[in-house]
Amino acid sequence: FAIPTKLAKRGKADVVVRKTTGKVLVGRGAYGRQSWNGQTATVFGCSGFLGRYVVARLAREGTKVIVPYRGITENIRYLKPTGDLGMIIPMEFDLRNPKQIEECVRHSDVVINLIGRNYETKNFSFDQVHVLGAQNIAEISRESGVSRLIHMSHIGAKTNAHSDVMVTKAFGEQRVRESFPGANIVRSATMYGYEDELLNNMGKFKDFYMTVNHAQQKLRPVCVSDVAHAIDIIRDNEDTVGQTFELYNPKEYTRKEVIELVEFFIREKVWHFNIPTPLLRMAARAFDILPYYYTSHHAVDLMSINETPSTEKSIQTFADLGIQPHTLELAALQYIRHYRSSQHEEDPMEPKGYKAFRKLPVPVDNKDIVV
């Protein structure tokens, strides 16, 4: 298929015809939260960092969203207000139970798989989550007549990566492609936001922040709301069927540069200490035996993975979706302001024209993003 240089934009009154199934989607009511746009989406991994932003964005546009969960419904109750009455539908499921997966996708037009882990438990290994779980969702979605499948991966996912997390994610991509040929693969760089583990960890552990390789890991941090926006556009536009997307910051940073940026914002020194990788990995293995998660040796492996975009011409980016990603220097303060000491709480950010507690300048294409 031909790769469009610019995605076509459709009006709210346009009729959508899915290329893969020929299904016609007709909305009901006015466009927006208090209507139904004719689409039903199942979001696996809805309770995660990215999941809550994706669900909120879909529900705001009048999409009926099925939110599969493990455990108890109270764990995802905060998702209910993101949509109108009856538009957020919780369904209990187990990733190892094909029947429950089928129940979650049988009425859906779109399935978005955001499930991922950076540590293993006694119940789920990386292979069960990233490979077999992704394959089951893809196969069952295809058999159930789902029109679109969007699978979330990582920009560092490679079969020869020095991390079991990235290796299994790469094999998971292959299984998804085989099971659902028209699936979209979305590879994101490290995301930052209110619930992230990048900026927040630097602020939280500012008195003793551990790094490896002298904090020279290359990062392409991207705002979580930009990734959710991209997934929404991919879901809504039929010209994106079967394409692979890499979502990353146009500017490359080292971890040390991000630490220095956090220091500048919180007006305090982040005391970072370089620990030899084998030593830190061995120490982290001791935490693997704990009954709850604190850290793991897999997290140490991820600290050495450089986020390098692919050179393949067929890979699409933010630019192909018409999105201008947020700038880290302008967006980071709102996520870590609470780590400032009281005497600096009211201090403004330095760039000219920026005032504390005001909304950030958002590009025209991102005006509807709440920042």
GROMACS .gro file of C-alpha atoms in nm:
model
  371
    1PHE     CA    1   0.000   0.000   0.000
    2ALA     CA    2   0.109   0.357  -0.054
    3ILE     CA    3   0.218   0.552   0.249
    4PRO     CA    4   0.037   0.887   0.260
    5THR     CA    5   0.252   1.194   0.303
    6LYS     CA    6  -0.030   1.363   0.490
    7LEU     CA    7  -0.325   1.195   0.656
    8ALA     CA    8  -0.668   1.297   0.535
    9LYS     CA    9  -0.882   1.475   0.790
   10ARG     CA   10  -1.250   1.391   0.800
   11GLY     CA   11  -1.544   1.583   0.936
   12LYS     CA   12  -1.760   1.466   1.221
   13ALA     CA   13  -2.050   1.392   0.983
   14ASP     CA   14  -1.844   1.164   0.755
   15VAL     CA   15  -1.932   0.796   0.736
   16VAL     CA   16  -1.641   0.570   0.828
   17VAL     CA   17  -1.589   0.245   0.637
   18ARG     CA   18  -1.329   0.009   0.777
   19LYS     CA   19  -1.091  -0.116   0.508
   20THR     CA   20  -1.023  -0.454   0.667
   21THR     CA   21  -1.383  -0.561   0.739
   22GLY     CA   22  -1.595  -0.324   0.529
   23LYS     CA   23  -1.791  -0.234   0.841
   24VAL     CA   24  -1.976   0.098   0.825
   25LEU     CA   25  -1.970   0.312   1.139
   26VAL     CA   26  -2.253   0.555   1.193
   27GLY     CA   27  -2.257   0.777   1.500
   28ARG     CA   28  -2.555   0.884   1.706
   29GLY     CA   29  -2.613   1.227   1.854
   30ALA     CA   30  -2.396   1.536   1.845
   31TYR     CA   31  -2.024   1.485   1.819
   32GLY     CA   32  -1.844   1.467   2.154
   33ARG     CA   33  -1.857   1.315   2.498
   34GLN     CA   34  -2.237   1.306   2.524
   35SER     CA   35  -2.285   1.106   2.207
   36TRP     CA   36  -2.171   0.782   2.045
   37ASN     CA   37  -1.949   0.808   1.739
   38GLY     CA   38  -2.035   0.453   1.631
   39GLN     CA   39  -1.709   0.303   1.752
   40THR     CA   40  -1.644   0.062   2.038
   41ALA     CA   41  -1.286   0.016   2.158
   42THR     CA   42  -1.132  -0.234   2.397
   43VAL     CA   43  -0.825  -0.100   2.576
   44PHE     CA   44  -0.612  -0.372   2.737
   45GLY     CA   45  -0.372  -0.225   2.991
   46CYS     CA   46  -0.619   0.057   3.062
   47SER     CA   47  -0.504   0.099   3.423
   48GLY     CA   48  -0.142   0.172   3.331
   49PHE     CA   49   0.039   0.501   3.285
   50LEU     CA   50  -0.057   0.545   2.918
   51GLY     CA   51  -0.388   0.360   2.945
   52ARG     CA   52  -0.573   0.626   3.145
   53TYR     CA   53  -0.482   0.893   2.889
   54VAL     CA   54  -0.593   0.678   2.595
   55VAL     CA   55  -0.925   0.591   2.762
   56ALA     CA   56  -0.991   0.955   2.850
   57ARG     CA   57  -0.920   1.068   2.495
   58LEU     CA   58  -1.141   0.803   2.335
   59ALA     CA   59  -1.429   0.862   2.576
   60ARG     CA   60  -1.412   1.238   2.524
   61GLU     CA   61  -1.482   1.185   2.154
   62GLY     CA   62  -1.788   0.966   2.215
   63THR     CA   63  -1.625   0.625   2.180
   64LYS     CA   64  -1.769   0.342   2.387
   65VAL     CA   65  -1.469   0.200   2.576
   66ILE     CA   66  -1.442  -0.149   2.724
   67VAL     CA   67  -1.179  -0.154   3.000
   68PRO     CA   68  -1.064  -0.510   3.088
   69TYR     CA   69  -0.911  -0.537   3.435
   70ARG     CA   70  -0.758  -0.781   3.682
   71GLY     CA   71  -0.834  -0.777   4.052
   72ILE     CA   72  -1.123  -0.563   4.172
   73THR     CA   73  -1.325  -0.294   3.994
   74GLU     CA   74  -1.211  -0.030   4.245
   75ASN     CA   75  -0.869  -0.042   4.078
   76ILE     CA   76  -1.009   0.119   3.763
   77ARG     CA   77  -1.301   0.313   3.907
   78TYR     CA   78  -1.123   0.642   3.834
   79LEU     CA   79  -1.172   0.574   3.461
   80LYS     CA   80  -1.553   0.589   3.483
   81PRO     CA   81  -1.582   0.971   3.493
   82THR     CA   82  -1.374   1.006   3.176
   83GLY     CA   83  -1.679   0.907   2.969
   84ASP     CA   84  -2.051   0.965   2.974
   85LEU     CA   85  -2.292   0.739   3.160
   86GLY     CA   86  -2.260   0.381   3.033
   87MET     CA   87  -1.972   0.456   2.795
   88ILE     CA   88  -1.695   0.310   3.014
   89ILE     CA   89  -1.758  -0.063   3.056
   90PRO     CA   90  -1.535  -0.262   3.298
   91MET     CA   91  -1.491  -0.632   3.226
   92GLU     CA   92  -1.288  -0.875   3.434
   93PHE     CA   93  -1.040  -1.087   3.240
   94ASP     CA   94  -0.729  -1.302   3.264
   95LEU     CA   95  -0.465  -1.273   2.992
   96ARG     CA   96  -0.426  -1.653   2.996
   97ASN     CA   97  -0.799  -1.716   2.946
   98PRO     CA   98  -0.894  -1.700   2.574
   99LYS     CA   99  -1.267  -1.711   2.651
  100GLN     CA  100  -1.249  -1.399   2.866
  101ILE     CA  101  -1.042  -1.218   2.603
  102GLU     CA  102  -1.303  -1.308   2.343
  103GLU     CA  103  -1.578  -1.167   2.566
  104CYS     CA  104  -1.387  -0.839   2.591
  105VAL     CA  105  -1.342  -0.792   2.213
  106ARG     CA  106  -1.649  -0.955   2.057
  107HIS     CA  107  -1.842  -0.626   2.024
  108SER     CA  108  -1.543  -0.401   1.955
  109ASP     CA  109  -1.443  -0.226   1.636
  110VAL     CA  110  -1.093  -0.140   1.766
  111VAL     CA  111  -0.865  -0.321   2.009
  112ILE     CA  112  -0.571  -0.137   2.168
  113ASN     CA  113  -0.317  -0.351   2.352
  114LEU     CA  114  -0.110  -0.147   2.599
  115ILE     CA  115  -0.016  -0.437   2.826
  116GLY     CA  116   0.351  -0.444   2.923
  117ARG     CA  117   0.575  -0.513   3.221
  118ASN     CA  118   0.934  -0.429   3.311
  119TYR     CA  119   0.958  -0.701   3.576
  120GLU     CA  120   0.844  -1.062   3.612
  121THR     CA  121   0.627  -1.215   3.884
  122LYS     CA  122   0.550  -1.571   3.991
  123ASN     CA  123   0.229  -1.548   3.787
  124PHE     CA  124   0.349  -1.379   3.469
  125SER     CA  125   0.680  -1.400   3.284
  126PHE     CA  126   0.784  -1.161   3.006
  127ASP     CA  127   0.710  -1.431   2.750
  128GLN     CA  128   0.356  -1.478   2.882
  129VAL     CA  129   0.286  -1.103   2.877
  130HIS     CA  130   0.473  -0.965   2.576
  131VAL     CA  131   0.467  -1.265   2.340
  132LEU     CA  132   0.193  -1.518   2.418
  133GLY     CA  133  -0.045  -1.260   2.563
  134ALA     CA  134  -0.005  -1.028   2.263
  135GLN     CA  135  -0.048  -1.322   2.025
  136ASN     CA  136  -0.367  -1.436   2.198
  137ILE     CA  137  -0.519  -1.089   2.181
  138ALA     CA  138  -0.427  -1.053   1.813
  139GLU     CA  139  -0.560  -1.396   1.711
  140ILE     CA  140  -0.884  -1.365   1.905
  141SER     CA  141  -0.939  -1.011   1.776
  142ARG     CA  142  -0.902  -1.128   1.417
  143GLU     CA  143  -1.133  -1.426   1.470
  144SER     CA  144  -1.392  -1.199   1.637
  145GLY     CA  145  -1.406  -0.965   1.337
  146VAL     CA  146  -1.225  -0.669   1.494
  147SER     CA  147  -1.142  -0.408   1.229
  148ARG     CA  148  -0.835  -0.246   1.384
  149LEU     CA  149  -0.565  -0.361   1.625
  150ILE     CA  150  -0.308  -0.124   1.774
  151HIS     CA  151  -0.022  -0.290   1.960
  152MET     CA  152   0.202  -0.087   2.190
  153SER     CA  153   0.574  -0.168   2.196
  154HIS     CA  154   0.896   0.026   2.265
  155ILE     CA  155   1.145   0.204   2.045
  156GLY     CA  156   1.422  -0.014   2.193
  157ALA     CA  157   1.249  -0.343   2.111
  158LYS     CA  158   1.501  -0.559   1.922
  159THR     CA  159   1.563  -0.933   1.916
  160ASN     CA  160   1.932  -0.874   1.995
  161ALA     CA  161   1.879  -0.619   2.274
  162HIS     CA  162   2.060  -0.659   2.609
  163SER     CA  163   1.732  -0.671   2.797
  164ASP     CA  164   1.477  -0.948   2.827
  165VAL     CA  165   1.205  -0.683   2.830
  166MET     CA  166   1.302  -0.551   2.487
  167VAL     CA  167   1.371  -0.892   2.337
  168THR     CA  168   1.027  -1.026   2.430
  169LYS     CA  169   0.861  -0.707   2.307
  170ALA     CA  170   1.032  -0.755   1.969
  171PHE     CA  171   0.914  -1.115   1.943
  172GLY     CA  172   0.568  -0.997   2.049
  173GLU     CA  173   0.561  -0.758   1.752
  174GLN     CA  174   0.639  -1.047   1.518
  175ARG     CA  175   0.360  -1.263   1.663
  176VAL     CA  176   0.110  -0.978   1.634
  177ARG     CA  177   0.204  -0.921   1.268
  178GLU     CA  178   0.157  -1.291   1.193
  179SER     CA  179  -0.174  -1.317   1.377
  180PHE     CA  180  -0.328  -0.986   1.262
  181PRO     CA  181  -0.168  -0.869   0.933
  182GLY     CA  182  -0.332  -0.525   0.939
  183ALA     CA  183  -0.222  -0.442   1.293
  184ASN     CA  184  -0.048  -0.118   1.381
  185ILE     CA  185   0.271  -0.134   1.585
  186VAL     CA  186   0.341   0.175   1.795
  187ARG     CA  187   0.691   0.205   1.941
  188SER     CA  188   0.723   0.480   2.195
  189ALA     CA  189   1.030   0.621   2.365
  190THR     CA  190   1.032   0.677   2.743
  191MET     CA  191   0.721   0.873   2.838
  192TYR     CA  192   0.696   1.147   3.097
  193GLY     CA  193   0.389   1.284   3.274
  194TYR     CA  194   0.228   1.313   3.615
  195GLU     CA  195   0.267   0.941   3.693
  196ASP     CA  196   0.598   0.875   3.514
  197GLU     CA  197   0.907   0.696   3.644
  198LEU     CA  198   1.157   0.928   3.476
  199LEU     CA  199   1.118   1.284   3.605
  200ASN     CA  200   0.933   1.182   3.922
  201ASN     CA  201   1.201   0.934   4.025
  202MET     CA  202   1.468   1.199   3.985
  203GLY     CA  203   1.271   1.431   4.210
  204LYS     CA  204   1.171   1.164   4.460
  205PHE     CA  205   1.522   1.022   4.499
  206LYS     CA  206   1.708   1.353   4.461
  207ASP     CA  207   1.922   1.274   4.768
  208PHE     CA  208   2.045   0.944   4.626
  209TYR     CA  209   1.969   0.876   4.259
  210MET     CA  210   2.156   0.579   4.113
  211THR     CA  211   2.278   0.565   3.754
  212VAL     CA  212   2.496   0.335   3.542
  213ASN     CA  213   2.745   0.412   3.263
  214HIS     CA  214   2.790   0.762   3.412
  215ALA     CA  215   2.431   0.852   3.307
  216GLN     CA  216   2.525   0.854   2.938
  217GLN     CA  217   2.218   0.656   2.828
  218LYS     CA  218   2.057   0.825   2.526
  219LEU     CA  219   1.689   0.912   2.577
  220ARG     CA  220   1.414   1.057   2.358
  221PRO     CA  221   1.153   1.144   2.626
  222VAL     CA  222   0.804   1.207   2.493
  223CYS     CA  223   0.494   1.346   2.664
  224VAL     CA  224   0.235   1.079   2.744
  225SER     CA  225  -0.049   1.299   2.616
  226ASP     CA  226   0.123   1.320   2.276
  227VAL     CA  227   0.141   0.941   2.256
  228ALA     CA  228  -0.229   0.913   2.347
  229HIS     CA  229  -0.309   1.172   2.081
  230ALA     CA  230  -0.114   0.972   1.821
  231ILE     CA  231  -0.292   0.647   1.910
  232ASP     CA  232  -0.626   0.824   1.876
  233ILE     CA  233  -0.539   0.951   1.527
  234ILE     CA  234  -0.415   0.607   1.420
  235ARG     CA  235  -0.738   0.452   1.548
  236ASP     CA  236  -0.957   0.699   1.361
  237ASN     CA  237  -0.778   0.713   1.025
  238GLU     CA  238  -0.802   0.426   0.778
  239ASP     CA  239  -0.491   0.539   0.589
  240THR     CA  240  -0.279   0.411   0.877
  241VAL     CA  241  -0.382   0.044   0.852
  242GLY     CA  242  -0.084  -0.191   0.889
  243GLN     CA  243   0.175   0.081   0.946
  244THR     CA  244   0.443   0.099   1.214
  245PHE     CA  245   0.496   0.418   1.414
  246GLU     CA  246   0.788   0.534   1.627
  247LEU     CA  247   0.701   0.815   1.866
  248TYR     CA  248   0.997   1.000   2.014
  249ASN     CA  249   1.130   1.343   2.098
  250PRO     CA  250   1.310   1.503   1.801
  251LYS     CA  251   1.585   1.609   2.042
  252GLU     CA  252   1.819   1.352   2.196
  253TYR     CA  253   1.920   1.377   2.562
  254THR     CA  254   2.152   1.183   2.786
  255ARG     CA  255   2.018   1.080   3.125
  256LYS     CA  256   2.265   1.322   3.279
  257GLU     CA  257   2.118   1.610   3.078
  258VAL     CA  258   1.769   1.521   3.200
  259ILE     CA  259   1.900   1.515   3.559
  260GLU     CA  260   2.047   1.862   3.510
  261LEU     CA  261   1.715   1.982   3.371
  262VAL     CA  262   1.534   1.852   3.679
  263GLU     CA  263   1.791   2.024   3.902
  264PHE     CA  264   1.723   2.351   3.725
  265PHE     CA  265   1.346   2.318   3.771
  266ILE     CA  266   1.335   2.211   4.136
  267ARG     CA  267   1.618   2.449   4.238
  268GLU     CA  268   1.802   2.168   4.414
  269LYS     CA  269   2.091   1.937   4.351
  270VAL     CA  270   2.001   1.584   4.242
  271TRP     CA  271   2.273   1.373   4.397
  272HIS     CA  272   2.330   1.104   4.139
  273PHE     CA  273   2.583   0.829   4.195
  274ASN     CA  274   2.729   0.606   3.928
  275ILE     CA  275   2.716   0.240   4.032
  276PRO     CA  276   2.900  -0.029   3.832
  277THR     CA  277   2.638  -0.216   3.630
  278PRO     CA  278   2.729  -0.569   3.753
  279LEU     CA  279   2.721  -0.453   4.116
  280LEU     CA  280   2.386  -0.274   4.084
  281ARG     CA  281   2.240  -0.565   3.890
  282MET     CA  282   2.348  -0.810   4.160
  283ALA     CA  283   2.200  -0.590   4.432
  284ALA     CA  284   1.874  -0.558   4.238
  285ARG     CA  285   1.845  -0.936   4.215
  286ALA     CA  286   1.800  -0.943   4.592
  287PHE     CA  287   1.477  -0.745   4.546
  288ASP     CA  288   1.346  -1.003   4.297
  289ILE     CA  289   1.268  -1.242   4.582
  290LEU     CA  290   1.047  -0.993   4.766
  291PRO     CA  291   0.671  -1.059   4.753
  292TYR     CA  292   0.608  -0.704   4.627
  293TYR     CA  293   0.778  -0.502   4.355
  294TYR     CA  294   1.037  -0.241   4.446
  295THR     CA  295   1.290  -0.283   4.170
  296SER     CA  296   1.450  -0.564   3.972
  297HIS     CA  297   1.763  -0.646   3.775
  298HIS     CA  298   1.558  -0.595   3.457
  299ALA     CA  299   1.523  -0.229   3.551
  300VAL     CA  300   1.903  -0.204   3.564
  301ASP     CA  301   1.926  -0.358   3.216
  302LEU     CA  302   1.683  -0.096   3.084
  303MET     CA  303   1.908   0.181   3.218
  304SER     CA  304   2.167   0.082   2.956
  305ILE     CA  305   1.934   0.072   2.653
  306ASN     CA  306   1.979   0.366   2.416
  307GLU     CA  307   1.665   0.495   2.247
  308THR     CA  308   1.768   0.515   1.883
  309PRO     CA  309   1.504   0.571   1.613
  310SER     CA  310   1.489   0.331   1.320
  311THR     CA  311   1.635   0.434   0.985
  312GLU     CA  312   1.370   0.247   0.785
  313LYS     CA  313   1.184   0.482   0.551
  314SER     CA  314   0.855   0.298   0.602
  315ILE     CA  315   0.846   0.387   0.972
  316GLN     CA  316   0.607   0.673   1.050
  317THR     CA  317   0.654   0.939   1.321
  318PHE     CA  318   0.467   1.225   1.488
  319ALA     CA  319   0.521   1.439   1.178
  320ASP     CA  320   0.328   1.192   0.959
  321LEU     CA  321   0.033   1.222   1.198
  322GLY     CA  322   0.042   1.601   1.199
  323ILE     CA  323   0.144   1.622   1.566
  324GLN     CA  324   0.402   1.862   1.705
  325PRO     CA  325   0.525   1.695   2.028
  326HIS     CA  326   0.566   1.898   2.344
  327THR     CA  327   0.910   2.032   2.429
  328LEU     CA  328   1.059   1.874   2.741
  329GLU     CA  329   1.207   2.205   2.860
  330LEU     CA  330   0.862   2.371   2.853
  331ALA     CA  331   0.649   2.079   2.970
  332ALA     CA  332   0.854   1.922   3.250
  333LEU     CA  333   0.798   2.180   3.524
  334GLN     CA  334   0.430   2.104   3.579
  335TYR     CA  335   0.511   1.739   3.654
  336ILE     CA  336   0.787   1.802   3.911
  337ARG     CA  337   0.701   2.139   4.064
  338HIS     CA  338   0.591   1.967   4.386
  339TYR     CA  339   0.951   1.855   4.450
  340ARG     CA  340   1.059   2.216   4.500
  341SER     CA  341   1.119   2.336   4.855
  342SER     CA  342   0.866   2.581   4.997
  343GLN     CA  343   1.080   2.890   4.937
  344HIS     CA  344   1.094   2.813   4.563
  345GLU     CA  345   0.736   2.690   4.517
  346GLU     CA  346   0.618   3.017   4.359
  347ASP     CA  347   0.928   3.073   4.146
  348PRO     CA  348   0.850   3.100   3.775
  349MET     CA  349   1.024   2.911   3.501
  350GLU     CA  350   1.301   3.102   3.329
  351PRO     CA  351   1.207   3.108   2.955
  352LYS     CA  352   1.068   3.446   2.853
  353GLY     CA  353   0.690   3.469   2.843
  354TYR     CA  354   0.624   3.179   3.079
  355LYS     CA  355   0.434   3.247   3.400
  356ALA     CA  356   0.390   3.001   3.686
  357PHE     CA  357   0.061   2.810   3.694
  358ARG     CA  358  -0.041   2.919   3.345
  359LYS     CA  359  -0.114   2.668   3.072
  360LEU     CA  360   0.174   2.587   2.844
  361PRO     CA  361   0.187   2.723   2.488
  362VAL     CA  362   0.046   2.431   2.288
  363PRO     CA  363   0.088   2.393   1.910
  364VAL     CA  364  -0.223   2.445   1.699
  365ASP     CA  365  -0.266   2.074   1.625
  366ASN     CA  366  -0.256   1.996   1.998
  367LYS     CA  367  -0.497   2.265   2.120
  368ASP     CA  368  -0.740   2.008   2.251
  369ILE     CA  369  -0.481   1.840   2.473
  370VAL     CA  370  -0.515   1.918   2.841
  371VAL     CA  371  -0.168   1.996   2.974
   0.00000   0.00000   0.00000
